[in-house]
Short mmCIF file of C-alpha atoms and ligand atoms in Angstrom, two decimals:
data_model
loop_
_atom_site.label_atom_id
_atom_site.label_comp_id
_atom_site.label_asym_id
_atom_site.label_seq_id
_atom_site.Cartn_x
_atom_site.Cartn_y
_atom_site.Cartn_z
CA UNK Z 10 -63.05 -44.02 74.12
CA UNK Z 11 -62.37 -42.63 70.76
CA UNK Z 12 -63.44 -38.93 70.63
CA UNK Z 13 -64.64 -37.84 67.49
CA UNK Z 14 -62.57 -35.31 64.90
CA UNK Z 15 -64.16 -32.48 62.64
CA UNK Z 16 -61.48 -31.67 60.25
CA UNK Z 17 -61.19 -29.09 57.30
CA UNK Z 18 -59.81 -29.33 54.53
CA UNK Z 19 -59.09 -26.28 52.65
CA UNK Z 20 -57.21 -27.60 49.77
CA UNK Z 21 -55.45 -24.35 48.04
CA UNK Z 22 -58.25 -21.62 49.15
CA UNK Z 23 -57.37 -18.58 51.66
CA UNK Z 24 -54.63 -16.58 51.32
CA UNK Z 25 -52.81 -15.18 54.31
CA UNK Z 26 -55.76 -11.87 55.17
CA UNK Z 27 -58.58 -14.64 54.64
CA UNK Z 28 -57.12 -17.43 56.66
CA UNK Z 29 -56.41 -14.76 59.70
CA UNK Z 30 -60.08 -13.63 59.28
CA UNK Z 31 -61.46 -17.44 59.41
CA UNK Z 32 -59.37 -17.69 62.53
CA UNK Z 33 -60.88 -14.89 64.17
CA UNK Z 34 -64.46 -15.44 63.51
CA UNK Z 35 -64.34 -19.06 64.15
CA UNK Z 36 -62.50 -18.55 67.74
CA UNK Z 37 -65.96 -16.08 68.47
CA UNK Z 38 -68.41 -18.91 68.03
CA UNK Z 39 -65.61 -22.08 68.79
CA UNK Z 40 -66.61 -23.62 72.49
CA UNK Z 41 -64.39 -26.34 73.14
CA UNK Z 42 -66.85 -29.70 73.61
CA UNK Z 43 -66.19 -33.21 73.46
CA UNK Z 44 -65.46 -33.37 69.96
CA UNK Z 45 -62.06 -32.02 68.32
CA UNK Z 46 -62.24 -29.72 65.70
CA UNK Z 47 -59.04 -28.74 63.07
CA UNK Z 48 -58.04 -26.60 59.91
CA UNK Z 49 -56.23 -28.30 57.25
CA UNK Z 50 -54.25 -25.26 55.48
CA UNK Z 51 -51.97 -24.49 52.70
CA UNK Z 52 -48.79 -24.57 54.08
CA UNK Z 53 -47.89 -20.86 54.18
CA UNK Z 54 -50.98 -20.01 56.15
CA UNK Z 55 -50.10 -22.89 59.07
CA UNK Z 56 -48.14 -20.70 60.88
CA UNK Z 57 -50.75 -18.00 61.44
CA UNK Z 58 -53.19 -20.63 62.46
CA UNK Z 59 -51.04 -22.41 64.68
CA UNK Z 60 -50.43 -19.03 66.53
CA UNK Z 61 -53.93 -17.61 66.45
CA UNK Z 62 -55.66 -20.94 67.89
CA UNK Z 63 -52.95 -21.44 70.44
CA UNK Z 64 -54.89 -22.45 73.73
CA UNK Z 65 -58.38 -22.61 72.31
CA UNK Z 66 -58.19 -26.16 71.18
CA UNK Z 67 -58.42 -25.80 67.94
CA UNK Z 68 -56.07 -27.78 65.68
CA UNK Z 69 -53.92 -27.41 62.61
CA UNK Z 70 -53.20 -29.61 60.20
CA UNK Z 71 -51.07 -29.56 56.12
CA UNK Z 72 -52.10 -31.14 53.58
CA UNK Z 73 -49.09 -33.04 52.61
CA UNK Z 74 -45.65 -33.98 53.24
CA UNK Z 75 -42.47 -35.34 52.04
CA UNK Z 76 -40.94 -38.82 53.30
CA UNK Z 77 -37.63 -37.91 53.71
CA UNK Z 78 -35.62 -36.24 56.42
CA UNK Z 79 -34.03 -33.60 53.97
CA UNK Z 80 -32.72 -33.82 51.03
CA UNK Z 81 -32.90 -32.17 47.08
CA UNK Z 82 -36.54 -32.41 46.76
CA UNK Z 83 -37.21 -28.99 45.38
CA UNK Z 84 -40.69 -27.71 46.13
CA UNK Z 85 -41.28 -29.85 49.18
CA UNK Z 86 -41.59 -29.88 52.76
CA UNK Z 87 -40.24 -32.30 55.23
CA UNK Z 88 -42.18 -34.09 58.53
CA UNK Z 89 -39.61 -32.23 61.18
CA UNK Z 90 -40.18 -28.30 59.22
CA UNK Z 91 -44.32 -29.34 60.27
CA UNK Z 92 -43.11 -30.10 63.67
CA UNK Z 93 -41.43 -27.59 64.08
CA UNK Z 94 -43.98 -24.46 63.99
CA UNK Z 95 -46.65 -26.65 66.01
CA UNK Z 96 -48.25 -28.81 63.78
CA UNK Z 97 -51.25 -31.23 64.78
CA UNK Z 98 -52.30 -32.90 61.77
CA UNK Z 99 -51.43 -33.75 58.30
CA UNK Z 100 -52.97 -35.65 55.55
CA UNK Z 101 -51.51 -37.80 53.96
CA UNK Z 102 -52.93 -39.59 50.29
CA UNK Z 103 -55.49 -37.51 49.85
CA UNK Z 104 -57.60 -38.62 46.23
CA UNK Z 105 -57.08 -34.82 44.95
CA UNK Z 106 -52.86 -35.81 45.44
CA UNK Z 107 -53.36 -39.84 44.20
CA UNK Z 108 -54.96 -38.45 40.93
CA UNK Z 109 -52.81 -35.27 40.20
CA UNK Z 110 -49.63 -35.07 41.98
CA UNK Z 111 -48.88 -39.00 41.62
CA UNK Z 112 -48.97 -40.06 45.12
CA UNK Z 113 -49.36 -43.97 44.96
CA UNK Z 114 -49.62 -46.65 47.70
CA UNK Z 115 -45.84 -46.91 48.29
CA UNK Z 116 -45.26 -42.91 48.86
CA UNK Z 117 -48.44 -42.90 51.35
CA UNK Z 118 -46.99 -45.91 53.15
CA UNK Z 119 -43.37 -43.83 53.62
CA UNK Z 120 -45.04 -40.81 54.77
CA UNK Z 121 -46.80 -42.53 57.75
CA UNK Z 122 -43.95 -43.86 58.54
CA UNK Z 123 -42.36 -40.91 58.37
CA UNK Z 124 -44.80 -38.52 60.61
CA UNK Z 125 -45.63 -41.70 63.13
CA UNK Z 126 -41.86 -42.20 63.52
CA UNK Z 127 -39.95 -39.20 63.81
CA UNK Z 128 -42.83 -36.54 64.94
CA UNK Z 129 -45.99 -36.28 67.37
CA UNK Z 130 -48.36 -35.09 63.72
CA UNK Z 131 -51.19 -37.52 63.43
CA UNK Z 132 -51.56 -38.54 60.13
CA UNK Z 133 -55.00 -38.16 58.46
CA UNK Z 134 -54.75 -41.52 55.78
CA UNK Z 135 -57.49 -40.61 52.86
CA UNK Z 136 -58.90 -43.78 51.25
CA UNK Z 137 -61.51 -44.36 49.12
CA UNK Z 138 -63.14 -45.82 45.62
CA UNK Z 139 -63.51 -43.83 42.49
CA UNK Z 140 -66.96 -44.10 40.36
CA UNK Z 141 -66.15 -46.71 38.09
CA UNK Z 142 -64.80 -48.92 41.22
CA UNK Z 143 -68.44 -48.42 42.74
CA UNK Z 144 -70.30 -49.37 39.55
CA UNK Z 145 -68.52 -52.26 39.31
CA UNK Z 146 -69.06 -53.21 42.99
CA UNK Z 147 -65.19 -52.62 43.91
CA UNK Z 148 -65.12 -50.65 47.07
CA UNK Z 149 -64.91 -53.14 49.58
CA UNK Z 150 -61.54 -54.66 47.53
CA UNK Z 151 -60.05 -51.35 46.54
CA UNK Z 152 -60.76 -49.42 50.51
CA UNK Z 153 -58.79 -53.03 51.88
CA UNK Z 154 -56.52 -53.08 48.97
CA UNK Z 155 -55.20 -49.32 50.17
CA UNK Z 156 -55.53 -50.15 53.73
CA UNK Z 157 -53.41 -53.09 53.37
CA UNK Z 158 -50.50 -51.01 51.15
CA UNK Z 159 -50.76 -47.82 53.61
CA UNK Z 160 -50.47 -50.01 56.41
CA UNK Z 161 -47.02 -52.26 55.51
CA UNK Z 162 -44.72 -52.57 58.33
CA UNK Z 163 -46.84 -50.43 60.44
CA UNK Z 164 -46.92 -51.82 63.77
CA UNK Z 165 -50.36 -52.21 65.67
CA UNK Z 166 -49.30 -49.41 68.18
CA UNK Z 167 -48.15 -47.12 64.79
CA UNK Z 168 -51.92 -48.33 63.12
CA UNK Z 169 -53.58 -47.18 66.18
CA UNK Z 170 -52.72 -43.81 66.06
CA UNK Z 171 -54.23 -42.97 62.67
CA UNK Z 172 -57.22 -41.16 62.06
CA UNK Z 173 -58.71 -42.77 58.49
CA UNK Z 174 -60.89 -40.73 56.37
CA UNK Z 175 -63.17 -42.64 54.22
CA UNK Z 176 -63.81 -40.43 50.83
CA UNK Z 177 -65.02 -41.72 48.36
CA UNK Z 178 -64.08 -40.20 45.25
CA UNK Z 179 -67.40 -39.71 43.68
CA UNK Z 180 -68.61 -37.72 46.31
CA UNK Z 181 -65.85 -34.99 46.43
CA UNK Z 182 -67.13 -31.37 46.03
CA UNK Z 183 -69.98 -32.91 43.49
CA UNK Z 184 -72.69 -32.35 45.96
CA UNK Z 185 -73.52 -36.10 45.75
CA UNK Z 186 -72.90 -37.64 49.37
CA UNK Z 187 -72.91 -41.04 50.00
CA UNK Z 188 -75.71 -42.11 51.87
CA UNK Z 189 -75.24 -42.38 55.71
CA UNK Z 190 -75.72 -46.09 55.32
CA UNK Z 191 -73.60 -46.84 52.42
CA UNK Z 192 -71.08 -44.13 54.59
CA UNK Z 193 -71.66 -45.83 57.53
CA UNK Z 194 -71.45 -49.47 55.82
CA UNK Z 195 -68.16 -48.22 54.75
CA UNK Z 196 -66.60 -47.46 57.66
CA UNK Z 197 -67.75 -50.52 59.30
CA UNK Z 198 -65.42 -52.37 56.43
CA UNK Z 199 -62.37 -50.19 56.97
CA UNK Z 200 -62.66 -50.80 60.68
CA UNK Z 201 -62.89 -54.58 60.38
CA UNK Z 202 -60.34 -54.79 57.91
CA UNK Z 203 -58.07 -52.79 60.32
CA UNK Z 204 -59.04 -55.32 62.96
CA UNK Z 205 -58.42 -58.21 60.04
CA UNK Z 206 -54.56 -57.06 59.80
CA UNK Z 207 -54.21 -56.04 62.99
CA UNK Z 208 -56.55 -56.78 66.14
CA UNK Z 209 -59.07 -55.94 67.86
CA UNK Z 210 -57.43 -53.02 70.42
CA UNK Z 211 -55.79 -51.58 67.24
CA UNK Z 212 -59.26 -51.36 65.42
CA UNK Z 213 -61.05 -49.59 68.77
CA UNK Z 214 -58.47 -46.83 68.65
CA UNK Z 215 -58.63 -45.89 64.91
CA UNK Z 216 -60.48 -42.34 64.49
CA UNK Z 217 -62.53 -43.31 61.30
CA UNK Z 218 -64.02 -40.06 59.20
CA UNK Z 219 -66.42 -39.83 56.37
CA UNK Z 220 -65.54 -37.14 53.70
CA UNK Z 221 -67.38 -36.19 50.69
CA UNK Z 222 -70.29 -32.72 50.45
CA UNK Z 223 -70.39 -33.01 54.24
CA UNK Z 224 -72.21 -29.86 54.69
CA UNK Z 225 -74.53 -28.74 58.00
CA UNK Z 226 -77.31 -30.33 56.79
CA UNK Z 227 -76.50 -33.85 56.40
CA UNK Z 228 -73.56 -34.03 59.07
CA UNK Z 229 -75.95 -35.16 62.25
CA UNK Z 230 -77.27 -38.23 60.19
CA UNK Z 231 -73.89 -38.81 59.58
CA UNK Z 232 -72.45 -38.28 62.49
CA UNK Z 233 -74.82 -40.27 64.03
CA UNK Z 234 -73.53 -43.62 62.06
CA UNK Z 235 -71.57 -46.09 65.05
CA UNK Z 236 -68.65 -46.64 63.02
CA UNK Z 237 -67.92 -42.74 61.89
CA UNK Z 238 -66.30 -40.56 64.37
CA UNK Z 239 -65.23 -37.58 62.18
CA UNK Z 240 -65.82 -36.03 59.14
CA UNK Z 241 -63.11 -34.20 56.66
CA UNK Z 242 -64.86 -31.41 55.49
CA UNK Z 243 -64.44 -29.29 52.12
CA UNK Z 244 -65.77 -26.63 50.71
CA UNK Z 245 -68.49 -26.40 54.14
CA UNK Z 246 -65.12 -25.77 56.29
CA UNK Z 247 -64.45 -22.05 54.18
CA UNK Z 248 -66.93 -20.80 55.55
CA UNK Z 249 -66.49 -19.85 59.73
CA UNK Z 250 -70.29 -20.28 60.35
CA UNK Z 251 -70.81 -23.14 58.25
CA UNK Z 252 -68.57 -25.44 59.93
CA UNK Z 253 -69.16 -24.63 63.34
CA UNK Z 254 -72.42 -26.15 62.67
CA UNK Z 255 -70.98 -29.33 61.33
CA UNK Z 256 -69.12 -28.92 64.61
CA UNK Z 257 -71.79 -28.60 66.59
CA UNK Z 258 -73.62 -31.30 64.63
P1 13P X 26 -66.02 -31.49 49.81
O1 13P X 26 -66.54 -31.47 51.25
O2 13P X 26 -65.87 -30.14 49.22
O3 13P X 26 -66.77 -32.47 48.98
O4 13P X 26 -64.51 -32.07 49.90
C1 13P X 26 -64.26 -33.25 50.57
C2 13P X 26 -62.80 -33.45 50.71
O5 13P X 26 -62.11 -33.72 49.73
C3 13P X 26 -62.20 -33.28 52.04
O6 13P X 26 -60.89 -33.73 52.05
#
């Protein structure tokens, strides 16, 4: 039984006063239902949130993190530092990080290694096609393509314990959101293509989310797609009210 994840995602928005005030208006209206719900934060505001939603349910997640143990990697921040003030989730290759912070295949494959290895985070693995790859009819080839890299000497067991978030690229904070067909078409691919490397039991357990303008008013038809159970949510998650209703979808 998979149960399904709301996640944000609040790339670099809230500073320390705004993320404490999110936390507090969102535990008011927050009841704990069959469906998981977590904040993806900048990393100086995930201690605050991992305090503040201790015991409600509520999960935290970063936004990134390095592959190795420790080392001279000025600027970055290991698996086991995550771990270590209570960290639920982290995503990992998100399209914002493949297109300006050179993330590639290979460092997205080392970091799920890393977190599935040595810690309890789940990883959140971002795939997706850009617009051109779409035009061109590409995103069944470039979503496996990914899939396929991320996945490399990944055991099923490892695979299983992902949540994927399908994003396509095109659909990121433009306001354009794929349809709930082509979403849910999408999703059915990634599934069966994590059933193609893998089998069966390994493709059950996958969490599969659709990200992309999910905002409250298209996230029940969404939602309501077979193969999506989750959505990564942008610029709807900022706001406390906003995505309790996605939530609540
Ligand atoms: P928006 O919901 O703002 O389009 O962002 C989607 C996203 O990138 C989530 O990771």
């Amino acid at each position: 039984m998979r149960i399904p994840l709301i996640a944000g995602n609040w790339k670099m928005y809230k500073n320390r006063k705004e993320a404490c005030e999110f936390a507090e208006a969102f535990k008011k209206i927050y009841r704990d239902t069959d469906i998981r719900a977590a904040i993806c934060a900048p990393f100086t505001q995930l201690d605050d949130l991992v305090k503040s939603f201790a015991g409600t349910g509520i999960g935290v997640g970063a936004q990134n993190v390095h592959f190795e143990e420790e080392g001279a990697f000025t600027g970055e921040i290991s698996a086991s530092m995550l771990e270590e003030i209570g960290v639920d989730y982290c995503i990992v290759g998100h399209s914002e990080r493949r297109q300006y912070f050179g993330e590639t295949d290979k460092t997205v494959n080392l970091k799920l290694k890393k977190l599935l290895r040595s810690t309890s985070i789940t990883p959140i693995l971002c795939i997706g096609e850009d617009l051109r790859q779409r035009e061109e009819g590409q995103e069944k080839k470039v979503v496996a393509s990914q899939l396929e890299k991320a996945f490399s000497e990944l055991s099923a067991e490892e695979a299983g314990k992902l949540v994927i978030a399908y994003e396509p690229v095109w659909a990121i904070g433009t306001g354009k959101t794929a349809a709930p067909e082509q979403a849910g078409e999408m999703c059915a691919w990634i599934r069966k293509t994590v059933e193609n490397i893998y089998d069966e039991e390994t493709c059950d357990r996958v969490i599969i989310q659709y990200g992309g303008s999910v905002k409250p008013d298209n996230a029940t038809e969404i939602m309501n797609m077979p193969e999506i159970d989750g959505a990564l949510v942008g610029g709807a998650s900022l706001s406390p009210d906003q995505f309790m209703e996605i939530v609540n979808f």
